[in-house]
Coordinates of C-alpha atoms in Angstrom, one line a residue:
M128 CA -19.0 -21.0 9.6
L129 CA -15.7 -21.1 9.7
N130 CA -13.4 -22.4 6.7
P131 CA -12.7 -26.3 6.3
K132 CA -8.1 -27.2 6.5
L133 CA -6.8 -27.2 2.9
N134 CA -4.8 -30.4 4.3
R135 CA -3.8 -32.9 1.4
T136 CA -5.8 -36.4 2.2
G137 CA -2.7 -38.2 3.4
A138 CA -1.0 -35.2 5.5
A139 CA -0.9 -35.0 8.8
S140 CA -2.1 -31.8 11.0
L141 CA -0.4 -30.6 14.0
T142 CA -2.1 -27.3 16.1
L143 CA 0.3 -25.8 18.4
A144 CA -1.0 -22.7 20.8
A145 CA 1.6 -19.6 21.0
A146 CA 1.8 -20.5 25.0
A147 CA 3.2 -16.3 26.3
V148 CA 2.3 -14.1 29.6
I149 CA -0.6 -11.8 28.4
A150 CA -0.3 -8.0 27.6
L151 CA -2.8 -6.6 26.8
F152 CA -1.5 -3.1 24.3
A153 CA -1.8 -2.6 20.6
G154 CA 1.4 -1.6 18.4
S155 CA 2.2 1.3 17.5
S156 CA 3.8 1.8 14.9
Q157 CA 1.5 3.6 11.7
A158 CA -1.2 1.8 10.6
G159 CA -1.3 2.1 7.2
V160 CA 1.9 4.0 5.3
Y161 CA -0.4 6.4 3.2
D162 CA -2.3 7.8 6.5
D163 CA -0.2 10.6 6.9
V164 CA 0.8 11.4 3.9
S165 CA 1.8 15.1 4.0
A166 CA -0.1 15.5 -0.2
W167 CA -1.1 12.5 -2.7
W168 CA -2.0 12.9 -6.3
H169 CA -4.3 10.5 -7.9
F170 CA -4.1 12.3 -11.5
D171 CA -8.3 10.5 -12.1
Y172 CA -10.5 13.5 -12.1
D173 CA -11.3 14.6 -15.6
V174 CA -13.6 17.2 -15.6
S175 CA -14.7 17.4 -19.1
S176 CA -13.6 14.1 -19.8
D177 CA -11.8 15.0 -23.0
G178 CA -8.4 13.8 -21.9
M179 CA -6.6 17.1 -21.3
V180 CA -6.2 18.6 -18.3
T181 CA -7.6 21.9 -18.4
S182 CA -7.5 23.6 -15.5
T183 CA -5.9 23.5 -12.3
D184 CA -9.6 21.7 -11.0
E185 CA -8.3 18.4 -12.8
I186 CA -5.3 18.5 -10.6
R187 CA -6.1 17.8 -6.5
D188 CA -4.6 16.5 -3.8
Q189 CA -6.8 13.4 -2.7
R190 CA -6.5 13.7 1.2
A191 CA -8.8 17.0 1.0
W192 CA -10.6 15.9 -2.5
G193 CA -14.0 18.2 -1.3
T194 CA -16.8 18.9 -3.5
T195 CA -17.5 19.3 -7.4
S196 CA -17.1 23.1 -7.1
T197 CA -14.8 23.6 -4.1
P198 CA -11.4 21.5 -3.4
G199 CA -11.0 20.7 -0.6
T200 CA -9.4 22.8 2.0
G201 CA -5.8 22.0 3.7
G202 CA -5.2 19.7 0.5
N203 CA -2.0 20.8 -1.8
H204 CA -3.7 21.5 -5.2
A205 CA -2.3 22.2 -8.4
S206 CA -2.1 26.4 -8.0
S207 CA -1.6 26.4 -12.7
I208 CA -1.3 24.1 -14.9
Q209 CA 2.5 24.2 -17.5
G210 CA 1.7 23.5 -21.0
T211 CA -0.9 20.9 -22.0
P212 CA -1.0 17.3 -19.3
E213 CA -3.1 14.8 -20.9
F214 CA -5.7 12.5 -18.8
T215 CA -4.6 9.0 -19.6
A216 CA -5.3 4.9 -19.7
T217 CA -3.2 3.2 -17.5
A218 CA -1.7 0.4 -20.0
Y219 CA -0.6 -1.9 -16.3
P220 CA -3.7 -2.5 -14.2
A221 CA -2.0 -2.7 -11.3
G222 CA 1.4 -1.4 -9.7
P223 CA 5.0 -3.5 -10.5
G224 CA 4.9 -4.6 -6.5
G225 CA 0.8 -5.8 -6.3
G226 CA -0.3 -2.4 -5.4
Q227 CA -3.6 -1.5 -6.8
P228 CA -4.5 1.4 -9.2
Y229 CA -5.4 4.8 -9.2
G230 CA -8.1 5.3 -11.1
N231 CA -6.9 3.6 -13.7
T232 CA -6.0 6.8 -15.7
A233 CA -2.1 8.5 -15.7
L234 CA -0.9 12.3 -15.6
T235 CA 1.0 12.3 -19.1
L236 CA 3.9 14.8 -19.6
S237 CA 5.2 15.6 -23.4
P238 CA 7.5 18.6 -23.9
F239 CA 6.8 20.3 -26.7
V240 CA 9.9 20.4 -28.7
D241 CA 10.2 22.4 -31.8
T242 CA 12.6 21.8 -34.2
G243 CA 15.3 23.9 -33.1
E244 CA 15.1 21.9 -29.0
V245 CA 13.2 25.2 -28.4
T246 CA 11.5 23.0 -24.9
T247 CA 7.9 24.0 -23.1
A248 CA 7.3 21.8 -20.7
D249 CA 4.0 19.9 -19.5
G250 CA 3.1 19.7 -15.8
F251 CA 1.9 21.6 -12.8
T252 CA 3.1 24.2 -10.2
V253 CA 1.7 23.6 -6.4
N254 CA 2.4 27.2 -4.4
G255 CA 3.3 26.6 -0.9
F256 CA 3.7 23.1 -0.7
S257 CA 7.8 22.1 -0.5
V258 CA 9.1 18.7 2.2
S259 CA 12.5 19.8 3.7
G260 CA 14.6 18.0 5.8
S261 CA 13.2 14.5 5.8
S262 CA 11.1 13.4 4.0
T263 CA 9.8 10.8 1.0
I264 CA 8.4 10.6 -2.6
V265 CA 6.6 7.5 -4.2
T266 CA 5.5 7.2 -7.8
R267 CA 4.5 4.7 -10.1
L268 CA 5.6 5.6 -13.8
M269 CA 7.0 5.6 -16.4
W270 CA 10.0 7.3 -18.7
D271 CA 10.1 7.7 -21.9
G272 CA 13.0 8.9 -22.6
Y273 CA 14.4 12.3 -22.7
A274 CA 12.4 15.2 -24.4
T275 CA 15.3 16.4 -26.8
T276 CA 18.7 15.5 -27.8
T277 CA 20.5 18.0 -25.9
Q278 CA 20.4 17.5 -22.5
N279 CA 19.9 14.2 -20.6
S280 CA 18.0 15.1 -17.7
A281 CA 15.0 14.3 -17.4
W282 CA 13.6 16.4 -14.0
L283 CA 9.9 15.1 -12.2
Y284 CA 10.0 17.4 -9.4
N285 CA 11.6 19.7 -8.3
N286 CA 11.0 20.9 -4.2
N287 CA 12.3 24.5 -4.3
F288 CA 15.7 23.9 -5.7
Q289 CA 18.1 26.9 -6.3
Y290 CA 21.3 26.5 -7.0
G291 CA 24.0 28.0 -5.1
D292 CA 27.8 27.7 -3.6
P293 CA 28.3 24.7 -2.4
N294 CA 31.1 25.7 -0.1
S295 CA 28.4 28.7 1.7
N296 CA 25.0 26.3 1.5
A297 CA 23.3 29.0 -0.5
G298 CA 21.6 27.1 -2.7
G299 CA 18.1 24.8 -1.7
G300 CA 16.0 22.1 -2.2
F301 CA 16.5 19.6 -4.7
L302 CA 15.6 17.8 -7.8
F303 CA 14.2 14.6 -8.9
G304 CA 14.2 12.6 -11.4
V305 CA 16.4 11.1 -15.1
T306 CA 19.5 11.8 -15.6
G307 CA 23.1 10.2 -17.6
S308 CA 23.7 9.2 -21.3
T309 CA 23.1 5.6 -19.1
P310 CA 20.0 7.1 -17.6
N311 CA 20.0 6.5 -14.1
L312 CA 17.3 7.9 -10.8
T313 CA 19.0 10.7 -9.8
L314 CA 18.8 13.1 -7.2
L315 CA 20.3 16.9 -7.4
F316 CA 20.4 19.4 -4.6
G317 CA 20.7 22.8 -4.3
N318 CA 24.2 23.1 -2.9
Q319 CA 25.1 21.1 -6.1
N320 CA 25.5 17.7 -4.3
T321 CA 24.0 15.4 -6.9
V322 CA 22.8 11.2 -6.0
S323 CA 22.2 9.1 -8.7
S324 CA 22.0 5.1 -8.8
M325 CA 19.3 2.3 -10.1
T326 CA 18.6 2.2 -14.3
M327 CA 15.7 3.1 -16.0
T328 CA 14.8 1.4 -18.5
A329 CA 12.6 4.4 -20.9
G330 CA 8.6 2.8 -21.7
V331 CA 8.5 0.4 -19.2
W332 CA 6.4 1.0 -15.4
Y333 CA 7.7 1.3 -12.9
D334 CA 6.7 1.8 -9.0
V335 CA 9.6 4.4 -7.4
A336 CA 10.5 5.8 -4.3
I337 CA 13.6 8.1 -2.6
V338 CA 13.9 8.6 1.1
L339 CA 15.9 11.3 2.3
E340 CA 17.1 11.2 6.0
N341 CA 18.1 13.8 7.7
N342 CA 20.5 14.0 10.3
G343 CA 23.4 16.2 10.9
A344 CA 26.2 14.9 9.6
N345 CA 25.7 11.6 9.2
D346 CA 22.3 12.1 6.0
T347 CA 20.3 8.2 4.3
I348 CA 19.7 8.9 1.0
S349 CA 17.9 6.0 -0.5
M350 CA 16.0 4.6 -4.1
Y351 CA 14.0 1.9 -4.2
R352 CA 12.8 0.4 -7.8
W353 CA 10.5 -1.8 -9.1
E354 CA 10.6 -2.0 -12.7
D355 CA 7.1 -3.9 -13.9
G356 CA 8.2 -7.6 -14.6
G357 CA 10.9 -7.2 -12.4
T358 CA 12.3 -7.5 -8.8
F359 CA 12.3 -5.0 -6.0
Q360 CA 15.5 -3.1 -6.1
Q361 CA 17.2 -0.9 -3.4
A362 CA 20.0 1.8 -2.8
S363 CA 21.7 4.0 0.2
Y364 CA 23.6 5.9 1.0
N365 CA 25.5 7.3 3.8
V366 CA 25.6 12.2 3.3
N367 CA 26.8 14.8 5.1
F368 CA 24.2 17.7 3.2
I369 CA 20.9 17.3 3.0
T370 CA 19.5 20.6 4.2
D371 CA 16.3 22.6 5.2
T372 CA 17.1 25.4 3.7
T373 CA 14.6 25.8 0.6
F374 CA 12.8 29.7 -1.5
S375 CA 10.4 29.9 -3.2
N376 CA 8.5 26.9 -0.7
N377 CA 6.3 25.5 -4.3
T378 CA 6.7 22.5 -5.8
Y379 CA 7.0 21.9 -9.5
I380 CA 5.8 18.7 -11.2
G381 CA 7.4 18.2 -14.4
Y382 CA 9.7 20.9 -15.1
E383 CA 12.8 23.0 -13.4
A384 CA 11.7 25.3 -16.2
A385 CA 8.6 26.1 -17.9
G386 CA 10.2 27.1 -20.9
P387 CA 9.4 27.6 -23.5
G388 CA 13.9 27.9 -23.7
T389 CA 17.0 26.2 -24.3
G390 CA 18.8 25.0 -21.1
N391 CA 17.0 23.8 -17.8
A392 CA 13.5 23.6 -20.0
Q393 CA 15.3 21.1 -22.5
K394 CA 15.1 18.6 -19.4
A395 CA 11.7 18.7 -18.8
F396 CA 9.6 15.2 -17.8
D397 CA 8.7 13.3 -20.7
G398 CA 6.3 9.7 -19.7
S399 CA 3.3 9.1 -17.3
L400 CA 2.5 9.2 -13.4
D401 CA -0.1 6.6 -11.8
H402 CA 0.2 9.2 -8.9
L403 CA 2.8 10.5 -7.0
A404 CA 2.6 10.6 -2.6
V405 CA 4.9 13.0 -0.9
W406 CA 5.9 12.7 3.2
D407 CA 7.7 15.3 5.5
R408 CA 9.3 12.1 6.9
A409 CA 11.5 9.6 5.9
L410 CA 9.5 6.3 5.6
D411 CA 11.8 2.8 6.4
V412 CA 12.0 0.1 4.2
D413 CA 9.4 -1.7 5.1
E414 CA 6.8 1.3 5.0
I415 CA 8.0 1.5 0.8
H416 CA 7.0 -1.9 0.5
H417 CA 3.3 -1.5 2.4
A418 CA 4.1 1.7 0.1
F419 CA 4.2 -0.2 -3.6
G420 CA 1.8 -2.7 -2.9
A421 CA -1.4 -0.9 -1.3
P422 CA -4.1 -1.8 0.0
Q423 CA -3.4 -5.4 1.6
P424 CA -4.8 -8.1 1.7
V425 CA -7.7 -7.3 -0.5
F426 CA -8.5 -3.8 -0.5
S427 CA -9.1 -0.2 1.5
L428 CA -11.1 2.9 0.5
G429 CA -10.2 6.3 1.5
I430 CA -7.4 7.4 4.2
N431 CA -7.7 6.5 7.3
N432 CA -6.7 10.7 8.5
N433 CA -10.2 11.1 10.6
N434 CA -11.6 13.1 7.7
S435 CA -14.0 12.3 4.6
N436 CA -13.2 14.6 2.1
D437 CA -10.6 12.0 0.5
L438 CA -14.1 10.0 -1.3
R439 CA -17.4 12.7 -2.6
L440 CA -19.9 14.3 -1.8
E441 CA -22.9 11.0 -1.4
G442 CA -25.4 13.8 -4.1
E443 CA -23.2 13.9 -6.3
A444 CA -21.2 10.8 -6.3
N445 CA -21.3 8.8 -10.7
K446 CA -21.5 6.3 -9.0
T447 CA -24.0 4.2 -6.5
T448 CA -22.3 1.2 -7.8
Y449 CA -18.4 1.6 -7.2
A450 CA -15.5 -0.6 -8.4
I451 CA -12.7 -0.8 -6.4
G452 CA -9.5 0.9 -8.7
D453 CA -12.0 3.9 -9.8
P454 CA -11.2 6.9 -8.9
W455 CA -11.9 7.4 -5.2
N456 CA -13.9 11.3 -6.9
E457 CA -16.2 8.1 -7.6
A458 CA -17.1 6.1 -4.2
A459 CA -19.4 8.2 -1.9
R460 CA -18.1 8.8 1.6
A461 CA -21.5 8.7 2.9
I462 CA -24.8 7.2 2.9
S463 CA -28.6 8.9 3.5
A464 CA -31.7 9.0 2.8
G465 CA -33.5 9.2 -1.0
S466 CA -31.6 8.4 -4.0
S467 CA -28.5 7.4 -1.6
S468 CA -29.5 5.1 0.9
S469 CA -26.9 2.5 -0.7
V470 CA -23.9 2.2 -2.3
N471 CA -22.5 -1.2 -3.9
F472 CA -18.5 -2.0 -3.3
N473 CA -17.5 -3.9 -6.7
F474 CA -14.2 -5.9 -6.1
D475 CA -12.6 -9.1 -7.2
L476 CA -11.2 -12.0 -5.8
S477 CA -9.0 -14.5 -6.4
A478 CA -10.2 -17.9 -6.1
I479 CA -6.9 -18.4 -3.1
E480 CA -8.3 -15.3 -1.9
A481 CA -12.2 -16.3 -1.6
G482 CA -11.0 -19.4 0.1
L483 CA -10.2 -17.0 3.7
D484 CA -12.4 -15.2 6.2
Y485 CA -12.3 -11.5 6.2
I486 CA -13.7 -8.6 8.1
F487 CA -15.2 -5.4 6.2
H488 CA -14.5 -2.6 8.3
L489 CA -15.7 0.6 8.2
E490 CA -14.9 4.3 10.0
N491 CA -17.8 5.0 10.9
Q492 CA -17.2 9.4 11.3
T493 CA -19.6 11.4 11.1
P494 CA -23.3 10.3 12.1
Q495 CA -26.2 12.9 12.1
S496 CA -26.0 14.6 15.4
G497 CA -29.6 13.6 17.6
N498 CA -30.7 10.7 15.0
D499 CA -30.5 6.8 15.1
F500 CA -28.6 6.0 11.9
T501 CA -29.6 2.0 11.2
I502 CA -27.1 0.4 8.4
N503 CA -27.2 -3.5 7.1
A504 CA -24.4 -5.1 5.2
S505 CA -24.7 -8.0 3.1
V506 CA -21.9 -10.0 0.5
N507 CA -23.3 -11.1 -2.7
G508 CA -26.6 -10.4 -1.5
N509 CA -26.2 -12.5 2.0
N510 CA -27.1 -10.2 4.7
V511 CA -23.9 -10.2 7.6
G512 CA -25.2 -8.3 10.4
S513 CA -26.5 -4.2 11.1
Y514 CA -25.9 -1.5 13.3
T515 CA -28.2 1.5 14.6
V516 CA -25.7 4.3 14.7
N517 CA -26.0 7.2 16.7
S518 CA -22.0 7.8 17.4
A519 CA -18.5 8.1 15.3
G520 CA -16.9 4.3 15.7
E521 CA -15.7 1.6 14.4
L522 CA -18.5 -0.8 11.9
I523 CA -17.2 -4.2 11.9
W524 CA -19.3 -7.3 10.0
N525 CA -17.9 -10.6 9.6
I526 CA -17.5 -12.4 6.4
D527 CA -17.3 -15.5 6.0
A528 CA -15.5 -17.4 3.1
A529 CA -19.2 -19.5 2.3
L530 CA -20.6 -15.9 0.8
L531 CA -17.2 -15.1 -1.6
S532 CA -16.3 -16.2 -4.9
A533 CA -14.1 -16.2 -7.2
G534 CA -14.2 -13.6 -9.8
S535 CA -16.4 -10.8 -8.5
N536 CA -18.0 -10.0 -5.7
T537 CA -20.1 -7.2 -4.2
I538 CA -20.6 -6.1 -0.5
T539 CA -24.0 -3.6 0.1
L540 CA -24.8 -1.0 2.1
T541 CA -28.3 -0.2 2.3
R542 CA -29.7 2.4 4.4
E543 CA -33.2 1.5 7.0
A544 CA -36.3 2.9 5.7
S545 CA -36.8 5.9 8.6
S546 CA -38.8 9.2 8.5
V547 CA -36.1 10.8 9.8
A548 CA -34.2 12.2 7.3
A549 CA -30.7 11.3 8.7
Y550 CA -27.2 10.3 7.6
M551 CA -23.6 9.2 8.3
A552 CA -19.9 9.1 6.6
W553 CA -17.5 7.6 6.8
D554 CA -13.5 8.4 7.2
W555 CA -11.9 5.1 5.3
M556 CA -13.1 1.6 4.9
E557 CA -10.9 -1.8 4.8
L558 CA -11.7 -5.6 4.2
S559 CA -8.1 -7.5 6.0
G560 CA -8.0 -10.9 7.6
G561 CA -6.5 -13.2 5.7
W562 CA -3.6 -13.8 3.0
Q563 CA -1.6 -16.8 1.9
V564 CA 1.4 -17.6 -0.5
G565 CA 1.7 -20.2 -2.3
I566 CA -0.8 -22.8 -3.9
D567 CA -1.5 -26.0 -1.4
N568 CA -0.9 -28.8 -4.2
G569 CA 2.2 -31.2 -2.8
S570 CA 5.0 -28.4 -5.0
N571 CA 7.3 -25.5 -4.2
S572 CA 7.7 -25.0 -8.2
D573 CA 5.8 -21.3 -7.8
F574 CA 7.8 -20.3 -5.1
A575 CA 12.3 -19.4 -6.0
P576 CA 15.1 -21.8 -5.0
E577 CA 15.9 -19.7 -1.5
S578 CA 20.0 -19.1 -3.3
S579 CA 18.0 -17.0 -4.8
A580 CA 15.3 -14.8 -2.8
P581 CA 15.6 -12.8 -1.2
D582 CA 15.2 -13.7 3.1
D583 CA 11.9 -11.0 3.4
F584 CA 8.4 -11.7 1.6
Y585 CA 6.4 -9.5 1.5
V586 CA 2.6 -10.8 0.8
T587 CA 1.5 -8.0 -1.7
N588 CA 4.5 -9.4 -3.5
P589 CA 2.7 -10.9 -6.9
D590 CA 5.6 -12.6 -8.0
T591 CA 6.6 -15.8 -6.2
V592 CA 8.2 -17.4 -8.3
N593 CA 11.5 -15.9 -8.3
D594 CA 11.6 -14.0 -4.8
M595 CA 9.3 -15.8 -2.6
E596 CA 12.3 -18.6 -0.6
R597 CA 11.1 -22.6 -1.1
A598 CA 14.0 -23.6 1.9
M599 CA 15.1 -23.2 4.6
T600 CA 19.0 -24.7 4.4
A601 CA 22.0 -25.3 5.9
G602 CA 22.9 -22.0 5.0
D603 CA 20.3 -20.3 4.5
P604 CA 18.0 -21.1 7.8
T605 CA 15.3 -18.0 8.0
I606 CA 12.1 -17.1 6.1
N607 CA 10.5 -13.2 6.9
L608 CA 7.0 -13.0 6.0
H609 CA 6.4 -9.2 6.4
F610 CA 2.4 -8.2 6.5
E611 CA 0.3 -4.9 7.2
L612 CA -2.2 -4.5 9.7
S613 CA -5.1 -1.3 10.9
D614 CA -5.0 -0.6 13.7
V615 CA -8.6 -2.2 14.0
M616 CA -7.4 -6.0 12.5
A617 CA -4.2 -6.0 15.1
G618 CA -7.1 -6.7 17.7
Y619 CA -7.5 -9.9 16.3
Y620 CA -6.2 -13.6 16.4
Y621 CA -4.5 -15.1 13.6
K622 CA -3.4 -18.4 12.8
Y623 CA -0.3 -19.0 10.7
I624 CA -0.3 -22.8 9.2
T625 CA 1.9 -23.9 6.6
E626 CA 2.9 -27.3 5.3
V627 CA 7.2 -29.3 5.6
I628 CA 7.0 -31.6 2.6
S629 CA 10.4 -32.2 1.7
Q630 CA 12.9 -33.1 4.3
N631 CA 16.7 -34.2 4.3
G632 CA 16.5 -34.6 7.6
Q633 CA 14.0 -33.5 10.8
H634 CA 14.3 -30.3 11.4
P635 CA 12.7 -28.0 14.5
I636 CA 10.8 -24.6 13.7
E637 CA 10.8 -21.8 15.7
V638 CA 8.1 -19.2 14.7
Y639 CA 8.6 -16.0 15.7
V640 CA 5.7 -13.2 15.4
N641 CA 7.4 -9.4 15.2
G642 CA 11.1 -10.6 17.1
Q643 CA 8.9 -12.9 19.9
L644 CA 8.9 -16.5 20.1
V645 CA 5.6 -18.1 19.7
T646 CA 6.8 -21.4 19.6
T647 CA 8.7 -24.1 18.3
L648 CA 7.4 -26.7 15.6
P649 CA 8.8 -30.3 16.7
A650 CA 10.4 -32.3 14.2
A651 CA 8.0 -34.3 12.1
G652 CA 7.6 -36.3 8.7
D653 CA 7.4 -34.8 5.5
N654 CA 3.1 -33.9 4.4
T655 CA 3.2 -32.1 7.6
T656 CA 1.0 -29.2 7.6
F657 CA 1.5 -27.5 11.9
E658 CA -0.4 -24.6 12.5
V659 CA 0.2 -22.0 15.2
G660 CA -2.1 -20.1 16.9
I661 CA -1.4 -16.1 16.5
Y662 CA -2.8 -13.5 19.8
A663 CA -3.6 -10.6 19.2
Y664 CA -1.0 -8.5 21.6
M665 CA 2.0 -10.1 19.0
L666 CA 0.8 -7.1 16.6
N667 CA 1.3 -4.1 15.7
A668 CA -0.5 -1.4 13.8
G669 CA 1.3 -1.5 10.1
D670 CA 3.8 -4.1 10.3
N671 CA 4.0 -7.5 11.2
V672 CA 6.4 -10.2 10.2
I673 CA 6.6 -14.1 11.0
T674 CA 10.1 -15.3 11.1
L675 CA 10.4 -19.1 10.8
Q676 CA 14.0 -20.6 11.9
W677 CA 15.7 -23.6 12.6
A678 CA 15.8 -24.3 16.1
D679 CA 18.5 -26.6 15.0
G680 CA 20.9 -24.2 14.1
T681 CA 23.1 -25.1 11.6
A682 CA 22.4 -28.1 11.3
S683 CA 22.7 -30.4 7.6
G684 CA 19.9 -30.7 5.1
W685 CA 16.8 -28.2 4.2
S686 CA 13.3 -27.4 4.9
Q687 CA 11.2 -27.4 2.1
F688 CA 7.4 -25.6 1.9
D689 CA 4.3 -25.7 0.0
Y690 CA 2.8 -23.3 1.7
H691 CA 2.1 -20.4 3.9
R692 CA -1.1 -18.9 5.2
L693 CA -2.4 -16.7 8.2
E694 CA -6.6 -17.6 8.7
L695 CA -8.3 -14.9 10.8
L696 CA -10.4 -16.2 13.6
A697 CA -13.6 -14.1 14.4
I698 CA -13.4 -12.9 17.4
P699 CA -12.2 -9.8 18.6
E700 CA -9.5 -8.7 21.8
P701 CA -11.6 -10.0 24.7
A702 CA -11.7 -7.6 27.6
T703 CA -10.4 -10.3 30.0
L704 CA -7.4 -12.8 30.2
G705 CA -9.7 -15.7 31.0
M706 CA -11.6 -14.1 27.5
L707 CA -9.1 -15.0 26.1
S708 CA -7.8 -18.7 27.3
V709 CA -10.2 -20.1 27.0
G710 CA -11.8 -17.8 23.6
L711 CA -8.4 -18.7 21.2
L712 CA -8.1 -22.1 22.5
A713 CA -12.0 -23.3 21.9
M714 CA -12.4 -21.9 18.4
M715 CA -9.3 -23.7 17.5
R716 CA -10.1 -26.7 18.2
R717 CA -13.4 -25.9 16.7
R718 CA -11.4 -25.0 13.2
T719 CA -8.5 -28.4 13.5
S720 CA -11.3 -31.3 14.2

């Protein structure tokens, strides 16, 4: 069953299908920003449940988590533990940028400082891992202030740092952390060059990122910060001193010098980390937004990297019912015979989210060779279909909004009874599809005045009141809505819906998808709902943007919006042009009749 329209009584409705030459191809950008991450620590594996990090085994690279007895091959796991780091419950349930928590715990680093301010750092070392040249660090952190009164420095990330002569470029690597009497995010390079920007407040959670882009003599350093309760901040600098020079090929988290000692040892980081991710490439600003807000629009579990080792061996998984946001090491990576024949995934939806259709997409990586395997899926106890699987591939279930509830929901995967002791592992999974920004209530009070908000809005951003423009005007005639799609979800059709509720002058509005003009909405009266079909060929795996722009240039007046909504049309990209034109238009007629 398809969702009813959410138009208010008395509001007009216009449906416009996109008219364009069809070319069946997929976007080439990265499908998920974390899919090619070089190291990603979630800090949520407290083996002894004592709140203490007592061994290197408890700090694992989530990309290759492994098994209980052995960390996964190829992971950048901790090589040594420094001091006495602790696992603590995160005070903030999700990221300031809208991202889900990672395990609901944080790694807390509390350097030991004696009465003479001799300091011993907390942290860990990763031997054989470093980045050079272009690279990115993304973390969710809370800084608790400087460890001592002697040093105004708190180095969180030590990437093979060695101090050297700036004239000969003898130094290498970099330090990243907080420095200064007015605390700022700071990068200090081994060649003695420094970039410092963006004030930090102790005791506050932030999403933070630094991006180094090495272009020879025209390098760029970008810093990003999103404070809990604040807005996205960005600063970029053109420099010429990023180098590929490194020395020890090790990474040190939490300190420049381990101590005990004074001087550099007193510059240890004091605070907490919810997660920490590193790439050996420069992410762009859209990818930073998606990294802060991941996943979207509802949930994903695992990394889409053709490897199931970021989740838990099914016989070891702590839970047959897994709640999204719990530690990934408690999520089964496969389903099999016996006690592992069924698994539940619990997730919460808001009332708006529960009114949308979705796709539950599972990347089936490894069915047992030579054995057919039948898997059933249900949503809140309602069967949504089954697959008989004998090879790797995509498993896709349509989830109708009628099956969902505001609040708690459950997807259950069950292996059909069989005499064959077969198993099926998965690489990753997602619940994805539509989204809605704003409340369909005939008011734009949940949006910001256009003069105080940026043109670009990312749909995972929870702060529409400050960051989402309520209108287009002569001086500000553009709105950009950014959203991310996996490679599979970029192969579906969608319908963009918005309502113009108040105007000063009636204005035609151009609708673009990823820079391509899809249609021009005609000038119409207040309280008019517009619906625009979006074809699969227009979409990218990765970042996508819907742009609204006045078609009559710099005309005076305004156009105010009630909400913006993307609905999934539950038909995948067809194989022929004929199926496309018939299938989409018929679906749209049914959904809007």
